[in-house]
Short mmCIF file of C-alpha atoms in Angstrom, two decimals:
data_model
loop_
_atom_site.label_atom_id
_atom_site.label_comp_id
_atom_site.label_asym_id
_atom_site.label_seq_id
_atom_site.Cartn_x
_atom_site.Cartn_y
_atom_site.Cartn_z
CA MET A 1 169.98 339.68 44.42
CA SER A 2 168.47 337.57 41.30
CA THR A 3 169.79 338.50 37.88
CA ARG A 4 167.05 339.56 35.62
CA SER A 5 167.39 338.57 32.11
CA ILE A 6 165.92 340.62 28.87
CA THR A 7 163.86 339.09 26.28
CA THR A 8 163.24 341.00 23.30
CA ALA A 9 160.26 340.26 21.17
CA LYS A 10 159.50 341.11 17.66
CA SER A 11 155.84 340.60 16.91
CA ILE A 12 153.31 341.28 13.95
CA ILE A 13 150.63 343.35 15.37
CA TYR A 14 147.53 345.25 14.21
CA SER A 15 145.44 347.90 15.63
CA SER A 16 142.77 348.10 12.73
CA HIS A 17 141.18 345.90 10.18
CA GLY A 18 141.26 345.84 6.53
CA VAL A 19 143.41 344.70 3.69
CA PRO A 20 145.68 342.16 5.72
CA GLN A 21 149.13 343.49 4.14
CA ASP A 22 148.05 347.12 4.94
CA VAL A 23 147.30 346.79 8.59
CA ILE A 24 150.03 344.66 9.74
CA ARG A 25 153.24 346.07 11.23
CA VAL A 26 156.29 344.86 13.34
CA HIS A 27 156.54 346.03 16.86
CA THR A 28 159.37 345.44 19.36
CA PHE A 29 158.99 345.04 23.08
CA THR A 30 160.44 343.63 26.19
CA ILE A 31 159.18 340.74 27.96
CA PRO A 32 159.69 340.57 31.60
CA ASP A 33 160.96 337.60 33.49
CA ALA A 34 158.72 334.79 34.32
CA GLU A 35 156.88 335.35 37.43
CA GLY A 36 154.45 332.81 39.14
CA ASP A 37 152.94 330.32 37.11
CA SER A 38 153.88 332.04 33.64
CA VAL A 39 156.31 331.07 31.29
CA VAL A 40 158.31 332.78 28.65
CA LEU A 41 158.17 331.40 25.16
CA LYS A 42 160.31 331.57 21.85
CA SER A 43 158.49 330.64 18.61
CA LEU A 44 159.75 327.91 16.65
CA GLY A 45 157.13 328.40 13.85
CA PHE A 46 153.66 329.18 12.61
CA PRO A 47 151.50 328.60 9.72
CA ILE A 48 149.13 331.11 7.98
CA ASN A 49 145.73 330.37 8.10
CA PRO A 50 142.42 331.44 6.56
CA SER A 51 141.14 332.37 10.03
CA ASP A 52 144.31 334.59 10.42
CA ILE A 53 143.63 336.45 7.53
CA ASN A 54 139.83 336.86 8.20
CA GLN A 55 140.64 338.32 11.66
CA LEU A 56 142.89 340.71 10.20
CA GLU A 57 140.26 341.66 7.74
CA GLY A 58 137.71 342.01 10.70
CA VAL A 59 135.25 339.58 9.36
CA TYR A 60 136.14 336.41 11.71
CA PRO A 61 133.75 335.77 14.53
CA SER A 62 136.44 335.26 17.14
CA LYS A 63 138.96 338.07 17.70
CA PRO A 64 141.65 338.94 20.34
CA GLU A 65 141.24 341.62 22.55
CA LYS A 66 143.38 344.62 21.54
CA THR A 67 145.37 346.08 24.28
CA THR A 68 148.45 348.58 25.21
CA LYS A 69 150.38 345.95 27.23
CA TYR A 70 152.90 345.61 24.54
CA GLY A 71 153.85 349.29 24.73
CA THR A 72 151.84 350.35 21.73
CA GLU A 73 150.23 354.16 21.70
CA GLU A 74 146.99 352.67 20.41
CA PRO A 75 145.47 349.19 21.29
CA ALA A 76 146.92 346.39 19.27
CA ALA A 77 146.69 342.69 19.02
CA ILE A 78 149.32 340.05 17.88
CA ALA A 79 148.39 338.18 14.75
CA GLY A 80 148.00 334.53 14.56
CA ASN A 81 146.21 331.53 16.31
CA GLU A 82 148.27 328.53 15.74
CA GLY A 83 152.08 327.89 16.33
CA LEU A 84 154.79 326.05 18.20
CA PHE A 85 156.98 327.38 20.95
CA GLU A 86 159.95 326.35 23.08
CA ILE A 87 159.80 327.42 26.89
CA VAL A 88 162.82 329.55 27.41
CA GLN A 89 162.23 330.61 31.26
CA VAL A 90 159.77 329.45 33.75
CA GLY A 91 158.26 331.08 36.85
CA PRO A 92 158.67 329.89 40.37
CA ASN A 93 155.24 328.37 40.63
CA VAL A 94 155.30 326.40 37.35
CA LYS A 95 154.71 322.69 38.12
CA GLU A 96 154.63 320.69 34.98
CA LEU A 97 156.58 322.47 32.29
CA SER A 98 160.41 322.87 32.02
CA VAL A 99 162.78 324.90 30.20
CA GLY A 100 163.25 323.38 26.74
CA ASP A 101 159.71 321.82 26.51
CA HIS A 102 157.61 322.29 23.41
CA VAL A 103 154.22 323.64 23.76
CA ILE A 104 151.09 325.03 21.82
CA PRO A 105 148.39 327.49 22.96
CA LEU A 106 145.47 325.75 24.24
CA PHE A 107 143.10 328.54 22.98
CA SER A 108 143.05 330.54 19.87
CA ASN A 109 143.62 334.35 19.76
CA PHE A 110 147.12 333.74 21.45
CA GLY A 111 149.06 335.76 19.18
CA THR A 112 151.56 333.44 17.27
CA TRP A 113 153.00 335.76 14.64
CA THR A 114 155.81 336.67 17.15
CA SER A 115 159.43 335.61 17.98
CA HIS A 116 158.35 335.48 22.02
CA ASN A 117 155.56 335.66 24.12
CA VAL A 118 154.58 334.93 27.47
CA ALA A 119 151.93 332.59 28.77
CA GLN A 120 150.38 330.89 31.94
CA GLU A 121 151.07 327.11 32.30
CA LYS A 122 147.32 326.18 32.43
CA ASP A 123 146.94 327.62 28.83
CA LEU A 124 149.71 325.51 27.29
CA VAL A 125 149.65 321.84 25.97
CA LYS A 126 153.10 320.15 25.86
CA LEU A 127 154.15 318.28 22.80
CA PRO A 128 157.00 315.74 22.41
CA LYS A 129 159.99 317.20 21.11
CA SER A 130 160.23 314.43 18.69
CA LEU A 131 157.10 315.71 16.79
CA SER A 132 158.43 317.95 13.92
CA VAL A 133 158.14 321.75 14.18
CA VAL A 134 155.49 321.82 11.12
CA ALA A 135 153.44 319.17 12.65
CA GLY A 136 153.47 320.72 16.13
CA ALA A 137 152.88 324.21 14.98
CA THR A 138 149.81 323.12 12.64
CA ILE A 139 148.09 320.46 14.99
CA SER A 140 145.55 322.62 16.46
CA VAL A 141 143.50 323.75 13.41
CA ASN A 142 143.45 321.20 10.65
CA PRO A 143 144.23 318.00 12.36
CA ALA A 144 142.09 318.69 15.32
CA THR A 145 138.91 319.54 13.04
CA ALA A 146 139.51 316.61 11.31
CA TYR A 147 139.95 314.16 14.15
CA GLN A 148 136.88 315.53 16.06
CA LEU A 149 134.53 315.43 13.00
CA VAL A 150 135.76 311.64 12.21
CA SER A 151 135.92 310.42 16.05
CA ASN A 152 133.12 312.03 17.95
CA TYR A 153 129.93 311.64 16.00
CA GLY A 154 129.30 307.83 15.90
CA LEU A 155 131.36 306.64 13.09
CA GLU A 156 132.24 303.01 13.31
CA LYS A 157 134.79 300.70 11.57
CA GLY A 158 133.36 299.90 8.08
CA ASP A 159 131.16 303.01 8.04
CA TRP A 160 131.11 305.68 5.20
CA LEU A 161 131.50 309.69 5.37
CA ILE A 162 131.56 311.71 2.27
CA GLN A 163 133.36 315.00 1.96
CA ASN A 164 133.84 317.83 -0.37
CA ALA A 165 136.95 319.99 -0.87
CA GLY A 166 138.92 316.82 -0.76
CA THR A 167 142.53 318.39 -1.21
CA SER A 168 141.96 320.73 1.54
CA GLY A 169 144.00 320.40 4.59
CA VAL A 170 141.40 319.32 6.78
CA SER A 171 140.02 316.78 4.17
CA GLN A 172 143.36 315.36 3.86
CA MET A 173 143.70 314.77 7.60
CA VAL A 174 140.22 313.30 7.46
CA ALA A 175 141.12 310.76 5.20
CA GLN A 176 144.15 309.66 6.95
CA ILE A 177 142.50 309.54 10.21
CA ALA A 178 139.55 307.49 8.99
CA LYS A 179 141.83 305.09 7.63
CA SER A 180 143.25 304.63 10.64
CA LYS A 181 140.09 303.80 12.37
CA GLY A 182 138.77 301.61 9.08
CA ILE A 183 136.43 304.02 8.06
CA ASN A 184 135.63 304.38 4.45
CA VAL A 185 136.00 307.89 2.89
CA LEU A 186 134.35 309.57 -0.31
CA SER A 187 136.17 312.55 -1.33
CA VAL A 188 135.03 315.07 -3.93
CA ILE A 189 137.41 317.46 -5.53
CA ARG A 190 137.22 320.05 -8.16
CA ASP A 191 137.80 319.30 -11.75
CA ARG A 192 141.17 319.75 -12.92
CA SER A 193 143.82 318.95 -15.67
CA ASP A 194 145.76 316.71 -13.40
CA PHE A 195 142.45 314.98 -11.74
CA ASP A 196 144.23 311.42 -12.00
CA GLN A 197 147.40 312.30 -10.37
CA VAL A 198 145.67 314.17 -7.53
CA LYS A 199 143.21 311.15 -7.15
CA ALA A 200 145.96 308.71 -6.92
CA LYS A 201 147.63 310.85 -4.23
CA LEU A 202 144.42 311.26 -2.05
CA GLU A 203 143.65 307.54 -2.30
CA ALA A 204 147.22 306.84 -1.18
CA GLN A 205 146.73 308.99 1.82
CA GLY A 206 143.56 307.20 2.77
CA ALA A 207 140.54 308.03 0.66
CA THR A 208 138.50 305.10 -0.54
CA LYS A 209 137.22 306.78 -3.48
CA VAL A 210 137.69 310.17 -5.24
CA ILE A 211 135.43 311.63 -7.57
CA SER A 212 135.11 315.26 -9.31
CA GLU A 213 132.51 318.07 -8.75
CA THR A 214 131.02 317.09 -12.19
CA GLU A 215 130.90 313.42 -11.04
CA ASN A 216 129.23 314.65 -7.94
CA GLY A 217 126.29 316.04 -9.51
CA ASP A 218 125.92 313.27 -12.25
CA ARG A 219 122.91 310.75 -11.27
CA ALA A 220 124.64 307.85 -12.87
CA VAL A 221 127.58 308.24 -10.77
CA GLY A 222 125.42 308.84 -7.66
CA ALA A 223 123.90 305.30 -8.46
CA GLU A 224 127.48 303.87 -8.78
CA ILE A 225 128.16 305.49 -5.47
CA LYS A 226 125.01 304.02 -3.79
CA LYS A 227 125.93 300.49 -5.02
CA LEU A 228 129.25 300.90 -3.66
CA THR A 229 128.29 302.28 -0.16
CA GLY A 230 125.33 300.38 0.09
CA GLY A 231 123.30 303.53 0.53
CA LYS A 232 124.70 303.90 3.96
CA ILE A 233 126.73 307.00 4.07
CA LYS A 234 126.44 308.29 7.63
CA ILE A 235 128.07 311.63 7.67
CA ALA A 236 128.84 314.32 5.27
CA LEU A 237 131.41 316.98 5.82
CA ASN A 238 130.90 320.14 3.91
CA SER A 239 133.27 323.18 3.55
CA VAL A 240 132.23 324.48 0.12
CA GLY A 241 128.54 325.10 0.24
CA GLY A 242 126.54 326.02 -2.90
CA VAL A 243 125.82 323.10 -5.29
CA SER A 244 128.51 320.96 -4.00
CA SER A 245 126.58 320.87 -0.32
CA SER A 246 123.44 319.69 -1.87
CA ASN A 247 125.10 316.87 -4.07
CA ILE A 248 126.92 315.44 -1.05
CA ALA A 249 123.93 315.73 0.87
CA ARG A 250 121.81 313.68 -1.61
CA LYS A 251 124.04 310.68 -1.17
CA LEU A 252 123.48 310.20 2.59
CA ALA A 253 121.50 307.71 4.04
CA PRO A 254 118.40 308.23 5.90
CA ASN A 255 118.56 309.78 9.47
CA ALA A 256 122.39 310.98 8.34
CA THR A 257 124.03 314.20 9.30
CA MET A 258 125.84 316.89 7.48
CA PHE A 259 128.51 318.89 9.06
CA THR A 260 129.12 322.50 7.86
CA TYR A 261 132.66 323.63 8.86
CA GLY A 262 133.59 326.27 5.96
CA GLY A 263 132.25 328.00 2.99
CA MET A 264 135.03 328.21 0.35
CA SER A 265 132.56 328.78 -2.50
CA LYS A 266 131.06 331.80 -0.34
CA LYS A 267 127.79 330.70 -1.38
CA PRO A 268 124.71 329.27 1.11
CA VAL A 269 124.42 325.75 1.86
CA SER A 270 121.89 324.36 -0.41
CA ILE A 271 119.89 321.40 0.81
CA PRO A 272 116.74 319.99 -1.13
CA THR A 273 113.64 320.02 1.21
CA SER A 274 112.94 316.45 0.19
CA LEU A 275 115.91 315.53 2.16
CA PHE A 276 114.63 316.77 5.44
CA ILE A 277 111.09 315.21 4.91
CA PHE A 278 111.95 311.86 3.49
CA LYS A 279 115.20 311.05 4.71
CA ASN A 280 115.22 312.91 8.18
CA LEU A 281 118.48 314.80 7.25
CA THR A 282 119.96 316.53 10.26
CA CYS A 283 122.40 319.53 9.24
CA LYS A 284 124.73 321.13 11.74
CA GLY A 285 127.66 323.58 12.22
CA TYR A 286 130.94 322.59 13.50
CA TRP A 287 133.89 325.03 14.79
CA VAL A 288 136.74 323.75 16.56
CA THR A 289 137.35 327.25 18.33
CA GLU A 290 133.92 327.10 20.09
CA ASN A 291 134.47 323.46 21.21
CA THR A 292 137.72 324.15 22.68
CA LYS A 293 136.03 327.28 24.58
CA LYS A 294 133.40 325.08 25.85
CA ASP A 295 135.51 322.11 26.63
CA PRO A 296 139.24 322.81 27.00
CA GLN A 297 139.92 319.06 27.76
CA SER A 298 138.68 318.26 24.47
CA LYS A 299 141.55 320.07 22.86
CA ILE A 300 144.04 318.13 25.18
CA GLU A 301 142.53 315.03 24.50
CA THR A 302 142.49 315.29 20.52
CA THR A 303 145.91 316.63 20.69
CA GLU A 304 147.25 313.63 22.69
CA GLU A 305 145.37 311.10 19.93
CA LEU A 306 146.89 312.99 17.25
CA VAL A 307 150.30 312.72 18.33
CA LYS A 308 149.69 308.93 18.75
CA LEU A 309 148.97 309.03 15.29
CA TYR A 310 151.75 310.98 13.95
CA GLN A 311 154.17 308.61 16.26
CA SER A 312 152.84 305.66 14.67
CA GLY A 313 152.96 306.82 11.15
CA GLN A 314 149.35 306.69 10.39
CA LEU A 315 149.24 310.52 9.96
CA LYS A 316 151.62 312.54 7.87
CA GLU A 317 151.96 316.23 8.12
CA LEU A 318 150.73 318.19 5.33
CA ASP A 319 152.82 319.83 2.63
CA VAL A 320 153.65 323.54 3.41
CA ASN A 321 155.28 326.37 1.60
CA GLU A 322 158.21 326.97 4.07
CA HIS A 323 159.68 330.39 4.47
CA THR A 324 162.44 331.39 7.19
CA TRP A 325 162.52 334.13 9.37
CA LYS A 326 166.23 334.58 10.58
CA LEU A 327 165.73 335.98 14.06
CA ASP A 328 169.08 337.70 14.89
CA GLU A 329 169.59 338.55 11.14
CA PHE A 330 166.04 340.33 9.92
CA SER A 331 165.74 343.95 10.22
CA ASP A 332 162.05 345.16 10.96
CA ASP A 333 161.54 346.01 7.23
CA GLN A 334 162.63 342.49 6.33
CA ILE A 335 160.22 340.71 8.62
CA LEU A 336 157.34 342.75 7.37
CA GLU A 337 158.27 342.18 3.64
CA LEU A 338 158.29 338.32 4.41
CA LEU A 339 154.97 338.34 6.13
CA LYS A 340 153.35 340.61 3.61
CA GLY A 341 154.46 338.35 0.80
CA VAL A 342 153.29 335.12 2.71
CA VAL A 343 149.86 336.75 3.65
CA GLU A 344 149.50 337.75 -0.21
CA ASN A 345 149.83 333.91 -1.03
CA ALA A 346 147.74 332.71 1.84
CA TYR A 347 145.46 330.91 -0.38
CA ASN A 348 148.02 329.40 -2.55
CA GLY A 349 148.78 326.29 -0.45
CA LYS A 350 149.61 326.21 3.15
CA GLN A 351 152.19 329.11 4.12
CA PHE A 352 154.26 328.37 7.01
CA ILE A 353 157.04 330.70 8.63
CA ARG A 354 160.00 328.72 10.38
CA ILE A 355 161.83 330.93 12.93
CA VAL A 356 165.68 330.46 13.28
#
């Protein structure tokens, strides 16, 4: 007779949408033994991303299906899209994964704000255990977005790109990845009292030049940028919108492309008509979630390349505000208090939960 083990999961779930702190709750359920090609997972850590917050608010286009499979009275979903897991049990038909391996979900809407979960082997991507918990748990969104934007649209060594929101997670990754490929980056950041210090940090990471939003709108600075780049900036990466988007678009070369992957200002992308007519500007959207749905292999290949960059030291994990979830000590009330506090501060730097 085979011996059955019991895995008890503590998960942050929600059944409705609204203010995130009001809709999340802690739910305990039992995960059955791994069967077939499934594996049982223990979480090592997860970040809190803007998309996670937007899902809880009900305003994000991609949402997990709510279900009663977790033993809830009403359909619910586990929050979170990104995280790192350790395999603690494998089913008899699992071929490539083993107990102790570190893995990440292949697709979004996995439900990562949890102590444990279960998945099929085909829906996981293996990572080397030498990769840090923070790097592994945050590899799927910001670094993957940055890598694909830098690598997939024709940029070559010596080329230029411009990006706004230069201090964001994606932008900092863009600068590092571009530097590894010999691509020049012009980063635009908000005006701030510590501009010189932030500029120095970003340039040390890989940005070729850093300017403020005020400078971004200054014609004289624009002329200097044209001289510096030879007027050959091929790609703009926009995650702000509004006036910022029009100002980076003005610096693009003829036949260039602007990719919009975010809208931090919550204002429409504003592009002068003349850029379309006289520069043949192309504007496109970019969403790593949709890219992965259409081409899962692209996520696997992107992850492999990012791991190489981390291992070579050409890519550094981003700074996070780390919090600890003590699995064997915290009561449900303590877990909920921790998550509510982290969610409340989700836009004050990258928040990260390490489970120990």
